[in-house]
Coordinates of C-alpha atoms in Angstrom, one line a residue:
M1 CA 37.3 8.1 -41.1
R2 CA 34.0 10.0 -41.2
L3 CA 33.8 9.7 -37.4
I4 CA 37.3 11.2 -37.0
L5 CA 36.4 14.1 -39.4
G6 CA 33.2 14.7 -37.6
S7 CA 35.0 14.9 -34.3
I8 CA 37.5 17.3 -35.7
L9 CA 34.8 19.6 -37.1
F10 CA 32.9 19.5 -33.8
L11 CA 36.0 20.5 -31.9
I12 CA 36.8 23.3 -34.4
S13 CA 33.2 24.7 -34.2
G14 CA 33.2 24.5 -30.4
S15 CA 36.5 26.4 -30.2
L16 CA 35.0 29.1 -32.5
L17 CA 31.9 29.4 -30.5
A18 CA 33.6 29.6 -27.1
S19 CA 35.6 32.8 -27.2
G20 CA 38.5 33.4 -24.9
L21 CA 37.7 35.2 -21.7
T22 CA 40.2 37.0 -19.5
E23 CA 39.7 38.2 -15.9
H24 CA 39.6 41.8 -17.1
E25 CA 37.0 41.1 -19.7
A26 CA 34.9 39.2 -17.2
V27 CA 35.0 42.1 -14.8
E28 CA 34.1 44.6 -17.5
Q29 CA 31.1 42.5 -18.6
G30 CA 30.0 42.0 -15.0
L31 CA 30.0 45.8 -14.4
R32 CA 28.1 46.4 -17.6
H33 CA 25.3 44.0 -16.6
P34 CA 22.0 46.0 -16.8
A35 CA 21.0 45.1 -13.3
I36 CA 24.3 46.3 -11.8
V37 CA 24.2 49.5 -13.9
N38 CA 20.6 50.3 -12.9
Q39 CA 21.3 49.6 -9.2
L40 CA 24.3 51.9 -9.0
D41 CA 22.6 54.6 -11.1
A42 CA 19.5 54.4 -8.9
R43 CA 21.6 54.9 -5.7
R44 CA 23.3 57.9 -7.3
G45 CA 19.9 59.3 -8.3
I46 CA 18.5 59.0 -4.8
A47 CA 21.6 60.8 -3.4
R48 CA 21.3 63.6 -6.0
G49 CA 17.6 63.9 -5.2
R50 CA 18.4 64.5 -1.5
V51 CA 21.0 67.2 -2.5
E52 CA 18.4 68.9 -4.7
S53 CA 15.7 68.9 -2.1
A54 CA 17.9 69.9 0.9
G55 CA 18.2 73.5 2.0
R56 CA 15.5 74.9 -0.3
W57 CA 13.9 78.3 0.6
D58 CA 10.3 78.2 1.7
N59 CA 7.9 78.8 -1.1
P60 CA 6.5 82.3 -1.2
E61 CA 2.9 82.8 -0.2
I62 CA 0.3 84.9 -2.2
E63 CA -2.5 86.3 -0.2
Y64 CA -5.7 87.9 -1.4
D65 CA -8.2 89.6 1.0
W66 CA -11.6 91.1 0.1
E67 CA -13.7 93.0 2.7
S68 CA -17.1 94.7 2.3
L69 CA -18.7 96.8 5.0
D70 CA -22.2 98.2 4.8
F71 CA -23.2 101.4 6.7
A72 CA -26.1 103.9 6.5
G73 CA -24.6 106.0 3.7
G74 CA -23.4 103.1 1.5
S75 CA -20.7 100.4 1.6
V76 CA -16.9 100.1 1.7
D77 CA -15.1 97.6 -0.4
E78 CA -11.4 96.7 0.2
N79 CA -9.2 94.5 -1.9
S80 CA -5.6 93.6 -1.1
F81 CA -2.9 91.4 -2.7
L82 CA 0.2 90.4 -0.7
V83 CA 3.3 88.3 -1.6
R84 CA 5.0 87.0 1.6
Q85 CA 8.4 85.4 1.8
R86 CA 10.3 83.9 4.7
F87 CA 14.0 84.6 4.9
D88 CA 16.6 82.4 6.5
L89 CA 18.9 84.9 8.2
A90 CA 20.6 82.4 10.4
G91 CA 22.0 80.4 7.4
V92 CA 20.2 77.1 8.4
K93 CA 19.4 76.3 4.8
R94 CA 23.0 76.7 3.6
L95 CA 24.2 74.3 6.3
E96 CA 21.5 71.8 5.3
R97 CA 22.7 72.0 1.7
L98 CA 26.3 71.5 2.8
S99 CA 25.2 68.5 4.9
A100 CA 23.4 67.0 1.9
S101 CA 26.5 67.4 -0.3
L102 CA 28.5 65.6 2.3
E103 CA 25.9 62.8 2.3
M104 CA 26.3 62.6 -1.5
E105 CA 30.1 62.1 -1.0
A106 CA 29.4 59.4 1.5
E107 CA 27.0 57.6 -0.9
E108 CA 29.6 57.8 -3.7
A109 CA 32.1 56.2 -1.4
R110 CA 29.7 53.4 -0.5
I111 CA 28.9 53.0 -4.2
E112 CA 32.6 52.6 -4.8
L113 CA 32.7 50.0 -2.1
T114 CA 29.8 48.1 -3.7
R115 CA 31.6 48.3 -7.1
R116 CA 34.7 46.7 -5.5
E117 CA 32.7 44.0 -3.9
L118 CA 31.0 43.2 -7.3
V119 CA 34.4 43.1 -9.0
S120 CA 35.7 40.8 -6.2
Q121 CA 32.7 38.5 -6.7
V122 CA 33.3 38.2 -10.5
R123 CA 37.0 37.5 -9.9
E124 CA 36.4 34.9 -7.2
V125 CA 33.9 33.0 -9.4
F126 CA 36.2 33.3 -12.5
Y127 CA 39.1 31.7 -10.7
S128 CA 36.9 29.2 -8.9
A129 CA 35.7 28.0 -12.3
M130 CA 39.2 27.9 -13.7
A131 CA 40.4 25.9 -10.7
A132 CA 37.4 23.5 -11.0
E133 CA 38.3 22.9 -14.6
Q134 CA 41.9 22.2 -13.7
R135 CA 40.8 19.7 -11.0
Q136 CA 38.5 18.1 -13.6
R137 CA 41.3 17.7 -16.1
A138 CA 43.7 16.3 -13.5
V139 CA 41.2 13.7 -12.3
E140 CA 40.3 12.7 -15.9
R141 CA 44.0 12.4 -16.8
W142 CA 44.7 10.0 -14.0
Q143 CA 41.4 8.2 -14.7
L144 CA 42.6 7.5 -18.3
R145 CA 45.9 6.2 -17.0
L146 CA 44.2 4.0 -14.5
E147 CA 41.9 2.6 -17.2
E148 CA 45.0 1.7 -19.3
L149 CA 46.4 0.0 -16.2
A150 CA 43.2 -1.9 -15.7
L151 CA 43.3 -3.2 -19.2
A152 CA 46.9 -4.3 -18.8
I153 CA 46.1 -6.0 -15.5
S154 CA 43.2 -7.7 -17.0
A155 CA 45.4 -9.1 -19.8
R156 CA 47.9 -10.3 -17.3
V157 CA 45.2 -12.0 -15.2
Q158 CA 44.2 -13.9 -18.4
A159 CA 47.8 -14.9 -18.9
G160 CA 48.1 -15.9 -15.3
D161 CA 50.9 -13.4 -14.4
V162 CA 48.9 -11.6 -11.6
S163 CA 46.1 -12.5 -9.3
R164 CA 42.5 -11.5 -9.6
Y165 CA 42.9 -9.5 -6.4
D166 CA 45.0 -7.0 -8.2
E167 CA 42.4 -6.7 -10.9
T168 CA 39.6 -6.2 -8.3
R169 CA 41.7 -3.7 -6.4
V170 CA 42.4 -1.7 -9.6
A171 CA 38.7 -1.8 -10.5
R172 CA 37.7 -0.5 -7.1
E173 CA 40.2 2.4 -7.4
L174 CA 38.9 3.2 -10.8
A175 CA 35.3 3.3 -9.5
L176 CA 36.4 5.7 -6.8
L177 CA 38.1 7.9 -9.3
E178 CA 35.1 7.9 -11.6
G179 CA 33.0 9.2 -8.6
E180 CA 35.6 11.9 -8.0
S181 CA 35.4 12.7 -11.8
L182 CA 31.7 13.2 -11.6
A183 CA 32.0 15.4 -8.5
V184 CA 34.6 17.7 -10.0
S185 CA 32.7 17.8 -13.3
S186 CA 29.6 19.0 -11.5
E187 CA 31.6 21.5 -9.5
A188 CA 33.1 22.9 -12.8
E189 CA 29.7 23.2 -14.5
S190 CA 28.2 25.0 -11.5
A191 CA 31.1 27.4 -11.3
R192 CA 30.8 28.2 -15.1
D193 CA 27.0 28.7 -14.7
G194 CA 27.6 31.1 -11.8
L195 CA 30.1 33.1 -13.9
A196 CA 27.8 33.1 -16.9
T197 CA 25.0 34.6 -14.8
L198 CA 27.3 37.3 -13.5
I199 CA 28.7 38.4 -16.9
G200 CA 25.7 37.5 -19.1
Q201 CA 27.7 35.3 -21.5
E202 CA 27.0 31.6 -21.9
S203 CA 30.0 30.2 -24.0
F204 CA 33.6 31.1 -23.1
E205 CA 37.0 29.7 -22.6
L206 CA 38.8 30.9 -19.4
L207 CA 42.2 32.4 -20.1
G208 CA 44.9 33.0 -17.4
Q209 CA 46.3 31.1 -14.5
V210 CA 44.9 30.5 -11.0
L211 CA 48.2 31.4 -9.2
P212 CA 48.3 35.2 -8.7
P213 CA 51.2 37.2 -10.1
G214 CA 54.0 38.5 -7.9
A215 CA 54.4 38.2 -4.2
P216 CA 52.7 39.9 -1.3
P217 CA 54.2 43.1 0.0
D218 CA 56.6 42.9 2.9
S219 CA 54.9 45.6 4.9
L220 CA 51.4 47.1 5.2
P221 CA 51.2 50.2 3.0
S222 CA 49.3 53.3 4.2
L223 CA 46.1 52.6 2.3
L224 CA 43.5 53.1 5.0
D225 CA 43.1 56.8 4.3
R226 CA 41.8 56.0 0.8
H227 CA 39.5 53.2 1.8
P228 CA 35.9 54.0 0.7
L229 CA 34.3 52.8 3.9
L230 CA 36.4 55.2 6.0
D231 CA 35.6 58.0 3.4
A232 CA 31.9 57.3 3.8
L233 CA 32.0 57.3 7.6
G234 CA 34.1 60.5 7.6
A235 CA 31.7 62.3 5.2
E236 CA 28.7 61.1 7.2
A237 CA 30.2 62.4 10.4
D238 CA 30.9 65.8 8.8
S239 CA 27.4 65.9 7.5
A240 CA 26.0 65.3 11.0
A241 CA 28.2 68.0 12.3
Q242 CA 26.8 70.5 9.8
L243 CA 23.2 69.5 10.8
Q244 CA 24.2 70.0 14.4
E245 CA 25.3 73.6 13.6
A246 CA 22.1 74.1 11.6
A247 CA 20.0 72.9 14.6
S248 CA 21.9 75.2 17.0
R249 CA 20.9 78.2 14.8
E250 CA 17.2 77.4 14.9
R251 CA 17.0 79.5 18.1
W252 CA 17.5 82.5 15.9
P253 CA 14.2 84.0 14.8
E254 CA 13.2 83.8 11.1
V255 CA 11.8 86.9 9.4
S256 CA 8.9 87.1 6.9
L257 CA 8.6 90.0 4.6
G258 CA 5.5 90.8 2.6
L259 CA 4.9 93.3 -0.3
G260 CA 1.5 94.0 -1.8
Y261 CA -1.2 96.3 -3.1
K262 CA -4.4 97.5 -1.4
E263 CA -7.4 99.2 -2.9
S264 CA -10.4 100.8 -1.0
R265 CA -13.7 102.0 -2.5
Q266 CA -16.5 103.8 -0.8
P267 CA -19.1 106.3 -1.9
G268 CA -17.5 109.4 -3.2
M269 CA -13.9 108.2 -2.6
Q270 CA -11.5 105.6 -4.0
A271 CA -7.9 105.0 -2.7
D272 CA -5.1 102.5 -3.3
G273 CA -1.5 102.1 -2.2
A274 CA 1.3 99.7 -1.4
M275 CA 1.4 97.3 1.5
I276 CA 4.4 96.1 3.5
S277 CA 4.3 93.5 6.2
L278 CA 7.0 92.2 8.5
G279 CA 6.8 89.1 10.6
I280 CA 9.3 87.7 13.2
E281 CA 9.1 84.2 14.5
L282 CA 9.3 83.9 18.3
P283 CA 11.4 80.7 19.1
L284 CA 9.9 80.1 22.5
F285 CA 9.0 76.4 22.4
D286 CA 10.9 74.8 19.5
R287 CA 14.4 76.0 19.3
G288 CA 16.0 72.9 17.8
Q289 CA 17.2 71.5 21.1
G290 CA 16.3 67.9 20.4
R291 CA 17.7 68.0 16.8
E292 CA 20.9 69.6 18.0
S293 CA 21.4 66.9 20.6
M294 CA 20.6 64.1 18.2
T295 CA 22.9 65.3 15.5
K296 CA 25.7 66.0 17.9
E297 CA 25.5 62.4 19.2
R298 CA 25.3 61.0 15.7
S299 CA 28.4 62.9 14.7
R300 CA 30.2 61.5 17.7
L301 CA 29.0 58.0 17.0
L302 CA 30.1 58.1 13.4
T303 CA 33.5 59.4 14.4
V304 CA 34.0 56.6 16.8
E305 CA 32.8 54.1 14.3
R306 CA 35.3 55.4 11.8
Q307 CA 38.1 54.9 14.4
L308 CA 37.0 51.4 15.1
E309 CA 36.6 50.6 11.4
E310 CA 40.1 51.8 10.8
R311 CA 41.5 49.4 13.4
R312 CA 39.5 46.6 12.0
L313 CA 40.7 47.3 8.5
Q314 CA 44.3 47.2 9.7
V315 CA 43.8 43.8 11.3
E316 CA 42.0 42.6 8.1
A317 CA 44.9 43.8 5.9
R318 CA 47.5 41.9 8.0
T319 CA 45.3 38.8 8.0
I320 CA 45.0 38.9 4.2
L321 CA 48.8 39.3 3.8
R322 CA 49.5 36.4 6.1
R323 CA 47.0 34.1 4.3
W324 CA 48.5 35.2 1.0
R325 CA 52.1 34.4 2.1
A326 CA 51.0 31.0 3.6
S327 CA 49.3 30.0 0.4
I328 CA 52.3 31.0 -1.7
G329 CA 54.5 29.0 0.6
A330 CA 52.3 26.0 0.3
V331 CA 52.4 26.2 -3.5
D332 CA 56.2 26.5 -3.5
A333 CA 56.5 23.4 -1.3
L334 CA 54.2 21.4 -3.5
D335 CA 56.1 22.5 -6.6
R336 CA 59.3 21.2 -5.0
E337 CA 57.6 18.0 -4.2
Q338 CA 56.4 17.5 -7.8
S339 CA 59.8 18.3 -9.2
Q340 CA 61.3 15.2 -7.5
G341 CA 60.0 12.9 -10.3
L342 CA 58.6 10.3 -7.9
I343 CA 56.1 9.0 -10.5
G344 CA 58.8 8.3 -13.0
M345 CA 60.7 6.3 -10.4
A346 CA 57.6 4.4 -9.3
E347 CA 56.7 3.5 -12.8
A348 CA 60.3 2.4 -13.6
A349 CA 60.3 0.3 -10.4
Y350 CA 57.0 -1.3 -11.4
G351 CA 58.3 -2.1 -14.9
A352 CA 61.3 -3.7 -13.3
G353 CA 59.1 -5.7 -10.9
E354 CA 60.5 -4.0 -7.8
I355 CA 57.1 -2.8 -6.6
T356 CA 53.6 -4.2 -6.9
V357 CA 50.6 -2.7 -8.7
M358 CA 49.2 -1.6 -5.3
E359 CA 52.3 0.4 -4.6
L360 CA 52.1 1.9 -8.1
M361 CA 48.5 3.0 -7.5
D362 CA 49.5 4.4 -4.2
A363 CA 52.1 6.5 -5.9
W364 CA 49.6 7.6 -8.5
R365 CA 47.0 8.5 -5.9
A366 CA 49.7 10.5 -4.0
E367 CA 50.6 12.4 -7.2
L368 CA 46.9 13.1 -7.9
N369 CA 46.4 14.4 -4.3
T370 CA 49.4 16.6 -4.7
Q371 CA 48.1 18.1 -7.9
L372 CA 44.7 18.7 -6.4
Q373 CA 46.2 20.3 -3.3
L374 CA 48.4 22.4 -5.6
I375 CA 45.3 23.7 -7.4
S376 CA 43.6 24.3 -4.0
S377 CA 46.6 26.2 -2.6
S378 CA 46.9 28.2 -5.8
L379 CA 43.2 29.1 -5.6
A380 CA 43.6 30.1 -1.9
A381 CA 46.5 32.4 -2.9
R382 CA 44.4 33.9 -5.7
Q383 CA 41.5 34.5 -3.3
A384 CA 43.8 36.2 -0.8
Y385 CA 45.1 38.3 -3.7
I386 CA 41.6 39.2 -4.7
E387 CA 40.8 40.3 -1.2
W388 CA 43.9 42.5 -1.3
Q389 CA 42.8 43.9 -4.6
T390 CA 39.4 44.7 -3.1
F391 CA 41.0 46.3 -0.1
T392 CA 43.4 48.5 -2.1
G393 CA 40.9 49.2 -4.9
E394 CA 43.2 47.8 -7.5

């Protein structure tokens, strides 16, 4: 009695400690993981830093000169202060700022792609753990039934109703099933450990079902224009085009303007006044030819890469849908097979003495394999559905 009460209390305490965990909650916890948050924030910070540093005006220069000249009648001292600033009349700085803003958009798109991949990883591990637990329960359930059969066969051997060959054969099948039970248990524990690492929670009970909801769409929707990878490549191509335009304007001269004050002292006279200086750069040697050519080719390359990536994504989307439909079809076929009630017929035939214990175990093994294949097909359908969610940003 104490043992039963202790077992009940243990189960109750375990159920209280292990809180229910849905896919949505797992994804939210995974995205809130400090390492993930810091990673995405750092990437945004780097992109913002590039925007803040791009296209800045040149810093002004402050110049001070002092001259002293000695001659027979005395000396001449001159002091001058000058503030000089370079002006971007060609608009190169503005184009560089625009290019950096487009790079920021590209980085945001790539961050969104990373976020989708992280969500996909959590979902895949979540349902892999759920499927592993279902496989574990299926094997353990048939293992218990086989243990009951082994006890019954052993009793019949003692009574002389069946041969020891049947007992040995059942014992061998039970040993094989115990090995499978250990394997699926290890798989389930590893999957739960992987999920716990991703979400930062040790104790949980998985809620939901492996088979995805609904059916795959009949046709491919127009989702490619909103795919973050295409957005990133498009923004990077536009950024390179702005840099190309900026490089082409480097052949225009830059102007430097200076304003200041000058004071001159000599025996019997002191004078002061304003100073104005004007400087014009002569673009004789470096006129941005190399940078213009490089950015032009980079823009062309990124445009071509976007076109190729769009074609690849179209093929990938069709492949995902085909794999999703095939997995759903396999699940439906296995469901129909299980609905035939073959196990009930086999057990009834064995009770009536129409089939042997070997034939009964074959029927049980076939049923177990069907259940395991049903779980695997359901997981394959879920994985295809997760890929579709990642593709569409759902």
